[in-house]
Coordinates of C-alpha atoms and ligand atoms in Angstrom, one line a residue:
M1 CA 38.5 -23.8 21.3
S2 CA 38.3 -20.5 19.3
N3 CA 41.2 -19.3 17.3
H4 CA 42.4 -16.2 18.6
N5 CA 44.1 -13.7 16.6
P6 CA 45.4 -10.8 18.3
S7 CA 45.0 -8.0 15.4
R8 CA 41.3 -8.6 15.0
E9 CA 38.5 -6.6 16.8
N10 CA 35.9 -7.9 18.7
F11 CA 32.5 -6.0 20.2
G12 CA 32.9 -4.5 23.3
S13 CA 29.9 -5.5 25.0
K14 CA 27.3 -8.3 24.5
I15 CA 24.5 -5.8 24.5
G16 CA 26.5 -4.1 21.6
A17 CA 26.9 -7.1 19.8
L18 CA 23.0 -7.8 19.8
L19 CA 22.4 -4.7 18.6
A20 CA 24.7 -4.5 15.9
A21 CA 23.5 -8.0 14.5
A22 CA 19.6 -6.8 15.2
G23 CA 20.8 -3.6 13.2
S24 CA 21.8 -6.0 10.0
A25 CA 18.5 -7.8 10.4
V26 CA 16.0 -4.7 10.8
G27 CA 16.4 -3.0 7.5
L28 CA 14.3 -2.4 4.7
G29 CA 13.5 -5.6 4.5
N30 CA 11.4 -5.3 7.6
I31 CA 9.6 -1.8 6.6
W32 CA 9.7 -1.7 2.7
R33 CA 9.5 -5.4 1.5
F34 CA 7.7 -7.4 4.3
P35 CA 4.6 -4.8 4.2
I36 CA 4.6 -5.2 -0.2
L37 CA 4.7 -9.2 0.6
T38 CA 2.3 -8.8 3.2
G39 CA -0.1 -7.1 0.9
Q40 CA 0.6 -9.0 -2.3
N41 CA 0.3 -12.4 -0.8
G42 CA -2.8 -12.1 1.4
G43 CA -2.0 -10.6 4.8
A44 CA -2.3 -12.7 8.0
A45 CA -2.0 -16.1 6.4
F46 CA 1.3 -15.1 4.8
I47 CA 2.7 -13.6 8.1
L48 CA 2.0 -16.9 9.8
I49 CA 3.8 -19.1 7.1
Y50 CA 6.4 -16.4 7.4
V51 CA 6.9 -16.7 11.3
G52 CA 6.8 -20.5 10.9
C53 CA 10.1 -20.4 8.6
V54 CA 11.5 -18.1 11.0
L55 CA 11.2 -20.4 13.9
L56 CA 11.8 -23.8 12.4
M57 CA 14.6 -22.5 9.6
G58 CA 16.0 -19.1 10.6
I59 CA 17.0 -19.4 14.0
P60 CA 18.5 -22.6 14.1
I61 CA 20.2 -21.3 10.9
M62 CA 21.3 -18.3 12.6
M63 CA 22.9 -20.2 15.0
S64 CA 25.0 -22.3 12.5
E65 CA 26.1 -19.3 11.1
F66 CA 27.0 -17.6 14.5
L67 CA 29.0 -20.5 15.5
I68 CA 30.8 -20.6 12.3
G69 CA 31.6 -17.3 12.3
R70 CA 32.7 -17.1 16.1
H71 CA 34.6 -20.4 15.8
T72 CA 36.8 -19.4 12.8
R73 CA 37.3 -15.7 14.0
A74 CA 37.4 -15.0 10.1
N75 CA 35.8 -13.6 7.3
A76 CA 32.8 -15.8 5.1
A77 CA 35.2 -17.2 3.0
G78 CA 37.9 -17.8 5.7
A79 CA 35.9 -19.4 7.7
Y80 CA 34.8 -22.2 5.3
R81 CA 38.5 -22.5 4.5
T82 CA 39.5 -22.9 8.0
L83 CA 36.8 -25.6 8.9
A84 CA 36.8 -27.3 5.8
P85 CA 40.5 -26.6 3.9
G86 CA 40.9 -27.8 0.4
T87 CA 36.9 -29.0 0.0
R88 CA 34.4 -27.5 -2.4
W89 CA 32.9 -26.0 0.7
N90 CA 35.0 -23.1 -0.1
W91 CA 32.8 -21.8 -2.6
V92 CA 30.1 -21.8 -0.5
G93 CA 31.9 -19.0 1.5
R94 CA 33.0 -17.2 -1.6
L95 CA 29.6 -17.3 -3.2
A96 CA 28.2 -15.8 -0.1
V97 CA 30.6 -12.7 -0.4
L98 CA 29.5 -12.4 -3.7
S99 CA 25.8 -12.4 -3.0
G100 CA 26.4 -9.6 -0.2
F101 CA 27.8 -7.7 -2.8
V102 CA 25.2 -8.3 -5.3
I103 CA 22.4 -7.4 -2.4
L104 CA 24.5 -4.3 -1.2
S105 CA 24.3 -2.9 -4.8
Y106 CA 20.9 -2.8 -5.3
Y107 CA 19.9 -2.3 -1.9
S108 CA 21.4 1.2 -1.6
V109 CA 19.4 2.3 -4.3
V110 CA 16.3 1.7 -2.4
A111 CA 18.2 2.9 0.7
G112 CA 19.4 6.3 -1.4
W113 CA 15.2 6.9 -2.2
T114 CA 14.7 6.8 1.8
A115 CA 17.3 9.4 1.8
E116 CA 15.9 11.6 -0.7
Y117 CA 12.5 11.3 0.9
T118 CA 13.9 12.2 4.0
A119 CA 15.1 15.3 2.8
M120 CA 12.2 16.0 0.8
A121 CA 9.9 15.3 4.2
L122 CA 12.1 18.2 6.1
G123 CA 11.8 20.7 3.6
N124 CA 8.0 20.1 3.6
C125 CA 7.9 19.0 0.2
F126 CA 4.8 16.9 0.6
D127 CA 2.5 19.8 2.1
G128 CA -0.8 20.2 0.4
K129 CA -0.1 17.6 -2.3
T130 CA -3.3 15.5 -3.6
T131 CA -3.3 11.7 -4.4
T132 CA -2.4 12.7 -8.0
D133 CA 0.7 14.6 -7.2
F134 CA 2.6 11.8 -5.7
P135 CA 2.9 9.2 -8.3
A136 CA 4.3 12.3 -10.3
M137 CA 7.1 12.8 -7.9
F138 CA 8.2 9.5 -7.5
A139 CA 8.0 8.8 -11.5
N140 CA 10.0 12.1 -11.6
F141 CA 12.7 11.5 -9.4
V142 CA 13.4 7.9 -10.0
S143 CA 13.9 8.3 -13.8
N144 CA 16.0 11.3 -13.0
P145 CA 19.4 9.5 -13.5
W146 CA 21.5 12.5 -11.5
R147 CA 19.4 12.6 -8.5
N148 CA 19.3 8.7 -8.1
L149 CA 22.9 8.4 -8.9
F150 CA 23.5 11.3 -6.3
W151 CA 21.7 9.4 -3.4
T152 CA 22.5 6.1 -4.0
I153 CA 26.2 7.0 -3.9
S154 CA 25.7 9.2 -0.7
F155 CA 24.0 6.6 0.8
M156 CA 27.4 4.3 0.2
L157 CA 29.4 6.6 1.2
I158 CA 28.2 7.1 4.5
T159 CA 28.3 3.3 5.1
H160 CA 31.8 3.8 4.3
V161 CA 32.9 6.3 6.8
I162 CA 31.2 4.0 9.5
V163 CA 32.7 0.5 8.0
V164 CA 36.1 2.6 7.9
R165 CA 36.1 3.4 11.6
G166 CA 36.1 -0.3 12.6
V167 CA 34.2 -3.0 14.7
K168 CA 33.7 -1.1 18.1
S169 CA 34.1 2.5 17.2
G170 CA 32.1 2.6 13.7
I171 CA 29.7 -0.5 13.8
E172 CA 28.9 -1.1 17.5
K173 CA 28.9 3.0 18.4
F174 CA 26.6 3.5 15.5
S175 CA 24.1 0.6 16.3
K176 CA 24.1 1.4 20.2
V177 CA 22.5 4.8 19.4
M178 CA 20.7 4.0 16.1
M179 CA 18.8 0.6 17.4
P180 CA 17.0 2.5 20.6
A181 CA 16.0 5.4 18.4
L182 CA 14.5 3.1 16.0
F183 CA 12.4 1.8 18.5
I184 CA 11.1 4.7 19.8
I185 CA 10.2 6.4 16.4
L186 CA 8.7 2.7 15.5
V187 CA 6.1 3.0 18.8
V188 CA 5.5 6.4 18.3
L189 CA 4.7 6.0 14.7
A190 CA 2.3 2.6 15.6
A191 CA 0.6 4.5 18.2
C192 CA -0.4 7.1 15.7
A193 CA -1.3 5.0 13.0
I194 CA -3.8 2.7 15.2
T195 CA -5.3 5.9 16.5
L196 CA -6.7 6.5 13.0
P197 CA -10.4 6.2 12.4
G198 CA -10.4 3.9 9.7
S199 CA -7.6 1.5 11.0
S200 CA -9.2 -1.5 11.9
K201 CA -9.8 -2.8 8.9
G202 CA -6.1 -2.7 8.5
I203 CA -5.5 -4.5 11.5
E204 CA -8.1 -7.3 10.7
F205 CA -6.2 -7.6 7.1
L206 CA -3.3 -8.2 9.4
L207 CA -4.8 -10.9 12.0
K208 CA -7.4 -12.6 10.0
P209 CA -5.9 -15.2 8.0
D210 CA -7.5 -16.3 4.6
F211 CA -5.7 -19.6 3.9
S212 CA -7.4 -19.8 0.3
K213 CA -4.6 -17.4 -0.8
I214 CA -1.7 -19.5 -0.1
T215 CA -0.3 -21.1 -3.3
G216 CA 3.7 -22.5 -3.8
S217 CA 4.9 -18.9 -4.8
V218 CA 3.4 -17.3 -1.6
V219 CA 5.4 -20.0 0.5
L220 CA 8.6 -19.5 -1.4
S221 CA 8.2 -15.6 -1.0
A222 CA 7.8 -16.1 2.8
M223 CA 10.7 -18.1 2.9
G224 CA 12.7 -15.9 0.8
Q225 CA 11.4 -13.0 2.7
A226 CA 12.5 -14.8 6.3
F227 CA 16.1 -15.0 4.7
F228 CA 16.1 -11.8 3.8
S229 CA 14.9 -10.4 6.8
L230 CA 17.1 -12.2 9.2
S231 CA 20.3 -11.3 7.2
L232 CA 20.9 -15.2 6.5
G233 CA 22.7 -17.2 4.0
L234 CA 25.2 -15.2 2.8
G235 CA 27.6 -15.0 5.9
C236 CA 26.5 -11.4 7.0
L237 CA 25.8 -12.8 10.4
C238 CA 28.6 -15.3 10.2
T239 CA 31.2 -12.3 9.8
Y240 CA 29.2 -10.4 12.6
A241 CA 30.1 -13.4 15.0
S242 CA 33.6 -13.3 14.0
Y243 CA 33.9 -10.4 16.4
F244 CA 31.4 -12.1 19.1
R245 CA 33.2 -12.1 22.7
D246 CA 33.8 -16.0 23.7
D247 CA 31.2 -15.4 26.5
T248 CA 28.5 -14.5 24.0
N249 CA 25.9 -16.9 24.3
I250 CA 24.8 -17.6 20.8
G251 CA 21.3 -19.4 21.4
K252 CA 20.3 -16.6 22.9
T253 CA 21.6 -13.8 20.6
A254 CA 19.9 -15.7 17.6
L255 CA 16.7 -16.2 19.7
N256 CA 16.9 -12.2 20.2
V257 CA 17.6 -11.1 17.1
S258 CA 15.0 -13.0 15.6
L259 CA 12.5 -11.4 18.0
I260 CA 13.5 -8.0 17.3
D261 CA 13.4 -8.6 13.7
S262 CA 10.0 -9.9 13.7
F263 CA 8.6 -7.3 16.1
V264 CA 9.9 -4.6 13.8
A265 CA 8.4 -6.4 10.7
I266 CA 5.2 -6.8 12.3
M267 CA 4.9 -3.1 13.6
S268 CA 5.8 -1.8 10.7
G269 CA 2.9 -3.6 9.2
F270 CA 0.5 -2.1 12.2
I271 CA 2.1 1.6 11.0
I272 CA 1.7 1.0 7.3
F273 CA -1.7 -0.8 6.9
P274 CA -4.3 0.6 9.4
A275 CA -2.8 4.3 7.5
V276 CA -3.3 3.0 4.1
F277 CA -6.9 1.3 4.7
N278 CA -7.7 4.5 6.4
A279 CA -6.8 6.4 3.8
G280 CA -9.2 4.3 1.8
Y281 CA -6.9 2.2 -0.6
A282 CA -7.7 -1.2 -1.6
I283 CA -4.9 -3.7 -1.6
S284 CA -4.5 -4.1 -5.3
S285 CA -0.9 -4.4 -6.4
N286 CA -0.4 -1.1 -8.0
D287 CA -0.7 0.4 -4.5
I288 CA 1.1 -2.2 -2.9
G289 CA 4.7 -2.4 -4.6
P290 CA 8.4 -0.9 -4.4
S291 CA 6.4 2.4 -4.5
L292 CA 4.4 1.6 -1.3
L293 CA 7.0 3.6 0.6
F294 CA 7.6 6.5 -1.7
I295 CA 4.1 6.9 -3.7
T296 CA 1.1 5.5 -1.2
M297 CA 2.8 6.5 2.0
P298 CA 3.3 10.1 1.6
N299 CA 0.0 10.3 0.4
V300 CA -1.7 8.6 3.4
L301 CA 0.1 10.6 5.8
E302 CA -0.8 13.4 4.3
Q303 CA -4.3 12.3 3.9
S304 CA -4.3 11.0 7.2
F305 CA -2.7 13.8 9.5
G306 CA -3.1 16.6 6.8
N307 CA -5.4 18.7 9.0
I308 CA -3.0 19.1 11.5
P309 CA 0.0 20.1 9.2
I310 CA 2.6 19.9 12.2
L311 CA 1.6 16.5 12.9
A312 CA 1.9 15.8 9.4
Y313 CA 5.3 17.0 8.9
G314 CA 6.4 15.0 12.1
V315 CA 5.4 11.9 11.2
S316 CA 6.7 12.2 7.8
V317 CA 10.0 13.5 9.0
L318 CA 10.0 10.3 11.6
F319 CA 8.7 8.1 8.9
Y320 CA 11.6 8.5 6.5
F321 CA 14.2 8.9 9.0
L322 CA 13.2 5.2 10.2
L323 CA 13.6 4.2 7.2
V324 CA 17.2 5.7 6.7
V325 CA 18.3 4.4 10.0
A326 CA 17.1 0.9 9.3
A327 CA 18.5 1.0 6.1
L328 CA 21.9 2.2 7.2
T329 CA 22.6 -0.5 9.8
S330 CA 22.1 -3.5 7.2
T331 CA 24.1 -1.5 4.4
I332 CA 26.7 -1.2 7.1
S333 CA 26.3 -5.1 7.6
L334 CA 26.7 -6.1 3.8
H335 CA 29.3 -3.9 3.3
E336 CA 31.5 -5.3 6.2
V337 CA 31.1 -9.0 4.7
V338 CA 32.7 -7.8 1.7
T339 CA 35.1 -5.3 3.2
A340 CA 36.4 -8.2 5.9
Y341 CA 36.8 -10.6 2.8
V342 CA 38.6 -8.2 0.9
S343 CA 40.7 -7.1 3.7
E344 CA 42.0 -10.7 5.2
E345 CA 42.0 -12.7 1.9
F346 CA 44.2 -10.1 -0.1
R347 CA 45.9 -8.8 3.0
M348 CA 44.9 -4.9 2.7
S349 CA 44.2 -2.5 5.3
R350 CA 40.7 -1.8 6.4
R351 CA 40.4 1.5 5.0
K352 CA 41.8 0.2 1.6
A353 CA 39.8 -2.5 1.6
A354 CA 36.5 -0.5 2.5
T355 CA 37.3 2.1 -0.3
F356 CA 37.7 -0.7 -3.0
V357 CA 34.0 -2.3 -2.1
T358 CA 32.6 1.1 -2.2
I359 CA 33.9 1.9 -5.6
A360 CA 32.9 -1.2 -6.7
C361 CA 29.4 -1.6 -5.3
S362 CA 28.8 2.3 -6.4
L363 CA 29.2 1.2 -10.1
V364 CA 26.8 -1.8 -10.0
G365 CA 24.7 0.3 -7.9
I366 CA 24.3 2.9 -10.5
V367 CA 23.4 0.3 -13.4
C368 CA 20.5 -0.8 -11.0
A369 CA 19.7 2.6 -10.1
L370 CA 19.7 3.5 -13.9
S371 CA 17.2 0.5 -14.6
F372 CA 14.4 2.8 -13.3
G373 CA 15.5 5.6 -15.9
P374 CA 17.5 5.1 -18.6
L375 CA 17.8 1.5 -18.9
D376 CA 14.2 0.9 -18.1
G377 CA 13.7 -1.0 -21.4
I378 CA 16.2 -3.6 -20.6
K379 CA 14.1 -6.8 -19.4
I380 CA 15.8 -10.2 -18.4
F381 CA 13.3 -13.1 -17.9
G382 CA 10.7 -10.2 -18.1
M383 CA 12.0 -8.1 -15.3
S384 CA 14.0 -5.0 -14.8
I385 CA 18.0 -5.3 -13.5
F386 CA 16.7 -4.3 -10.2
D387 CA 13.8 -6.5 -9.9
L388 CA 15.9 -9.2 -11.0
F389 CA 18.7 -8.7 -8.5
D390 CA 16.0 -8.6 -5.9
Y391 CA 14.3 -11.9 -7.3
V392 CA 17.4 -14.2 -7.7
S393 CA 19.2 -13.1 -4.8
S394 CA 16.2 -13.4 -2.1
N395 CA 14.7 -16.2 -3.7
I396 CA 17.7 -18.5 -4.8
F397 CA 21.0 -17.1 -3.4
L398 CA 19.9 -16.8 0.0
P399 CA 17.5 -19.8 0.7
V400 CA 20.5 -22.0 -1.3
G401 CA 22.9 -20.5 1.1
G402 CA 20.7 -21.3 4.1
M403 CA 20.4 -24.8 3.0
L404 CA 24.0 -25.3 2.2
V405 CA 25.1 -23.5 5.6
S406 CA 22.5 -25.9 7.6
I407 CA 23.9 -29.3 5.7
F408 CA 27.4 -28.2 6.7
T409 CA 26.9 -27.6 10.2
G410 CA 24.4 -30.6 10.6
W411 CA 26.4 -33.0 8.9
Y412 CA 30.0 -32.3 7.9
L413 CA 31.1 -30.2 10.9
D414 CA 32.4 -32.1 14.2
K415 CA 29.6 -32.7 16.5
K416 CA 31.8 -31.7 19.3
L417 CA 32.6 -28.1 17.9
V418 CA 29.2 -27.5 17.3
H419 CA 28.2 -28.6 21.0
D420 CA 31.1 -26.6 22.5
E421 CA 30.3 -23.2 20.6
L422 CA 26.8 -23.6 21.7
T423 CA 27.5 -24.2 25.3
N424 CA 30.4 -21.9 25.5
R425 CA 32.8 -24.7 26.6
G426 CA 30.2 -26.5 28.7
T427 CA 29.8 -23.4 30.6
L428 CA 26.0 -23.1 29.3
R429 CA 22.8 -25.0 29.2
A430 CA 21.5 -25.3 25.6
P431 CA 18.8 -27.9 26.0
Y432 CA 17.4 -26.9 22.3
L433 CA 20.8 -28.9 21.1
R434 CA 19.1 -31.7 19.8
L435 CA 16.5 -29.8 18.3
V436 CA 18.5 -27.5 16.7
I437 CA 20.6 -30.5 15.1
F438 CA 17.7 -32.3 13.8
I439 CA 16.6 -29.4 12.2
L440 CA 19.7 -28.8 10.6
R441 CA 20.7 -32.1 9.5
Y442 CA 16.8 -33.3 8.1
F443 CA 14.2 -30.5 8.1
A444 CA 15.8 -27.5 7.0
P445 CA 17.6 -29.0 3.8
I446 CA 14.5 -31.0 2.9
A447 CA 11.8 -28.2 3.2
I448 CA 14.2 -25.5 1.6
A449 CA 14.9 -28.0 -1.1
T450 CA 11.3 -28.8 -1.6
I451 CA 10.1 -25.0 -1.7
L452 CA 12.5 -24.3 -4.5
L453 CA 12.3 -27.3 -6.5
N454 CA 8.3 -26.7 -6.5
Q455 CA 8.7 -23.1 -6.9
L456 CA 11.2 -23.4 -9.9
G457 CA 8.8 -26.0 -11.8
L458 CA 11.1 -28.8 -11.7
F459 CA 8.7 -31.0 -9.2
R460 CA 5.2 -30.1 -8.1
F461 CA 4.8 -31.2 -4.6
F462 CA 1.9 -28.7 -3.8
Ligands
LIG112 N1 17.8 -8.3 6.4 C1 18.5 -6.6 6.0 C2 16.6 -6.0 5.9 O1 15.9 -6.7 6.3 C3 19.0 -6.9 4.9 C4 20.5 -7.4 4.7 C5 21.5 -7.2 5.3 C6 20.1 -8.7 4.4 N2 22.4 -8.1 5.6 C7 21.8 -8.9 4.6 C8 19.7 -9.7 3.5 C9 22.5 -10.4 4.3 C10 20.1 -10.7 3.2 C11 21.6 -11.5 3.9 O2 16.8 -5.3 5.6

């Protein structure tokens, strides 16, 4: 039975809860990270492994995060403390909050870029520019510390304002307006992209697998991407589920969030690749990197639609606005993980806790933002500070977090508790229950450990 704490808010409706969780999942991971990794790792073959990871690990692990959150009705660290008092499992919750903090810090840098590019698109700054102008434009921007800081911090502040308003009138209300807007923009843009004359090569790239491209690191990237995109492994969805109502169907919600998330990722591929191939780009690692959305894409949009200036203008504004919306619903969820933790564990008001988180994350965000400019020379393991944060958090923290969550639910938690949460105390049918438990006990931990050890070079399985 769920613990009830009367001072805690809940989402007002099931659809609100679904859209908020989907808002967390759908983000730059789908529209920025997914196309980049797909481009770098061979297209359709990568997508197949990614979808496999979503089905066989992502959905069951999402169900466990949901059930832990809703059962305890506490922040990520409080949840483990309630379920496993006095054990080392408490560290899992605290580490989750720490990774949320790290991801939010570097994520808001890229989110800031999307806001800057929306402003540029609105100001019609891409009009008449040529292929050689865009790299210079981006280089100019990222190496300018003040502009970068301005946008990173602005983005953090917008996130702050929504989080402070609370679960129902902040997070839920915002997601209910913005998620439908995001779907509409996505469909309009995909329709524009696939009607471009040279789009068929892009579509082929997304649909025809070349299995010779698959290596250990491709598998690790696909798994890391599945965790990142579904917001798994750091208690984000666990925190949101702590606001779910008692009648929310956990299995169905996990399935729907994953479907929406994968749909948006694949649709983004159908927007970006047809347009990229139409503009005559080869899929080389230089065009398809972090700069994909900021150098390649504005150029692609300009080349593809430039002969009808008003269309080029509209498509660019919509594209960057889509990115801002997607990023914002995700930064909100990351912020909420840390805010809920600070406010509940240190008994602070929501406003105070959120302010503390905003300031702390902005400070770390500044370091990440500067790693493109003044701190460019600092390399750790050959990566810039920004790349290091991205690599370590999604390829190590998230899979390890996901593995621990599945071991916790599969082995430590009482079976009856898991059964009660997934069936809403026997009122729902959950025919998938045994399969989910099997995955959480054996398949997911073993698969994650194998892929991680293989990639870290400790063992070579494949
Ligand atoms: N899933 C989001 C995206 O695709 C990012 C994100 C939000 C996230 N919350 C998270 C990633 C929690 C990992 C864990 O952009």
